[in-house]
Amino acid sequence: MNAAQLPPVAPEVTATLVEGLSPRLRKRLDAAVTKLAARPTHRDGDTTTIEVDDETELRLHAPGGVVAKVEDITCGCLLAPACVHRAAAACAAPAADLAPEPAEQATPEAPGPASATAPAAVGPDAARALGLNVAPTSGADAATGVAANAAPGRAPSTAPDAATPHETASPDQRAAADALWSAGAAVLEAGVDGAGAVTQSALLRAAHTARLRHLPRAAGAALSVVTLLRAARAGNPSYRTAELVTALAELLGTAHRVGTASGAELAAVRGRVRRPYSPDGSLRLYGLFTEPVVTDSGHGGVRTWVAGADGRLFTVGDVAPGGAGRALGVADRAVRLGDSALTHRELGRAGLAVSGATVSPDGRLGAGKAVKAVTARGAVWTEPPLAALWGTPPAEQAARALRSTSRYADPDGTGSDLLFLDVELLGAIREPGGACLLARCEGGVRVRLTVADDDPALAHRDNLALLAAAPGTRLRIIGRLIPATHPRLTLLACTHPTGEGTVDLGLDRLRRADLPDPSAPAHFAPPQPAGPGGASPLYLLERRVEQTVPAGRAALGLLSDVTAETRRIRRGGLPTAAALLTALCASAAQRDRDLFGRLLPADTDGFAAYWLAAARYTAAVSESLCAAAWNGTEGDPVAVPPVPVHDVAG
């Protein structure tokens, strides 16, 4: 049985079933989930049936596509309904997206006491990292510009609802945030290996409560953590530890801020339930390019980018199960938008006039029945209004894209990670993972251009290899920012080397005859400087942050000594990072004993606070190094004497 074969189950249903188990059955729950996953499954309409054994069937009834009630999961075994099978089925199924908020809004209540979510034993510098203002003290911390609001990661919500200037969270919201913090800290304590179905059900219960208390951003973060935990424990090849690090930091950071935020910050922390599409009137759109989309989950399709007369970017997509083969086929299918007969490839170079347009917060155009669209004249990249996209300096574009991709930025529903650059090709450069194309853009900034997808069925890799044989060629390009310590993009589209038309680099294939010198071999540029963060020892802290997630607090508690690592970090000019690493490892190893010598429970809250501070700090420094590289300081040494940071451990 594949989890995708089961209908999604509402978080509160899973939590209720797990909470109803006896302690003995809870110990058997993870094994039951694994055993159930191997059983055959079939679906008939709204009902999915799992054959528990030759004589017993388990049914999940999902009217509307979601198992919304406890009674919708039934089992035919002798112990039902108190059996472990119902809870195991709920834990094996995907967690359903959170339902919309109740129609009524919470009545503002008097401010309650300050949240006790994070422990008070966090010193000044850890508090700055944890308390939304990672202000550098000196050294390279200051040189890299780590200031900014290190807020939790982006949640799947739109721009926040408004809040009065002095409004604070209600006592119920603080209690819900405390429950989320405790559940997230428990995941961090146990790690992926120990965060089984019982731990996940606590997160789901906390997410459900947070939604009822009008905290959709925190609730969505908890749901993301559960989804990633299940992917990790199931060995899903698409799982990435870095994604779980980000999701956990978002959950813990959002939960912490609920108790301290007010006014506009509180509105951002609360978030807003997703409102997929909203009316946007009439739009005059101009095609930019079409990119193939191939996901790790086996889906494939295309996404066509268009720009409005005011420079706003929109997308029209068609993605479904099918992989790279489907992506190539869909490119020549008609766009699902109004009465237009344009294919995706054609729309990338033509125009549309749309009335009754609906747009999602991330710029996707809706295709409802009321939407009318007819083909119109497009514009080349050097004509208005498209030419204005290339008029912004690269550093400003990178800063905007970095805000859009930031792991810990308050969502505002705007921004794009695309960059529009005029470049001169310099040739290929060798990297540990292969080769990429080097180009020089405005201000002399040298940017590395990489393939968006290595799938041989797509044209990315072959096109990049051909362009490497044309040093000196000037192109107008569109790429997607890759946050790194040097300027780096995935190359998506460019003007044709002959100067006529444009090339969708994932779909259109260049030929040698298109190059200025068809017989020229690939040209390799000389080695390039690593950038302001190329030699940064920040990775020493980053790897300890990531190491905690798979194995839990114990993974750091077993480290005997990190003095050598902290010394190297200080020499690199990052005293705050060194102090955070020392405090994090000390907190992980700290276990007090009672008068009889017995170990007391670990301080999970304290460890979670230090881990969150370290996760957010490393992200802030990395983003600052990326911004510095795009500002033309690539290769410049960062040589500001480090100043020790005291009392990080409070």
XYZ file of C-alpha atoms in Angstrom, residues 143-145 393-399 402 419 421 438-448 481-489 528-535 620-638:
60
model
C 30.350 42.801 7.853
C 27.834 40.384 6.417
C 24.966 42.568 7.548
C 20.162 46.516 -11.247
C 21.098 42.877 -10.573
C 21.771 43.514 -6.883
C 18.271 44.917 -6.366
C 16.730 41.995 -8.248
C 18.719 39.529 -6.151
C 17.607 41.233 -2.940
C 16.156 36.595 -1.779
C 16.096 37.470 -12.218
C 19.839 39.976 -16.635
C 29.962 31.498 -16.207
C 28.642 34.878 -17.326
C 29.307 38.522 -16.492
C 26.419 40.898 -15.877
C 26.063 44.583 -15.040
C 28.630 45.918 -12.602
C 31.103 43.172 -13.472
C 29.361 40.640 -11.248
C 30.148 37.118 -12.394
C 27.223 34.742 -12.121
C 27.215 30.964 -12.425
C 17.989 32.593 -7.921
C 19.897 29.889 -6.073
C 20.868 31.232 -2.630
C 24.627 30.699 -2.366
C 27.765 32.502 -1.265
C 28.353 33.471 -4.896
C 25.927 34.753 -7.590
C 24.150 31.676 -8.958
C 21.066 31.057 -11.110
C 36.815 31.971 -9.925
C 37.025 33.316 -6.366
C 34.700 31.618 -3.930
C 32.957 34.834 -2.839
C 32.723 36.532 0.566
C 31.391 33.385 2.223
C 33.408 30.817 0.306
C 35.797 30.209 3.188
C 20.384 34.945 8.233
C 24.159 34.845 7.727
C 23.847 32.727 4.573
C 21.337 35.155 3.070
C 23.566 38.110 3.930
C 26.533 36.455 2.240
C 24.401 35.841 -0.840
C 23.290 39.478 -0.964
C 26.888 40.653 -0.509
C 28.026 38.568 -3.479
C 25.400 40.134 -5.772
C 26.462 43.589 -4.599
C 29.761 43.099 -6.390
C 31.826 42.178 -3.330
C 32.504 38.635 -4.547
C 36.036 37.670 -3.663
C 36.590 40.617 -1.320
C 37.945 39.491 2.031
C 35.899 40.032 5.146
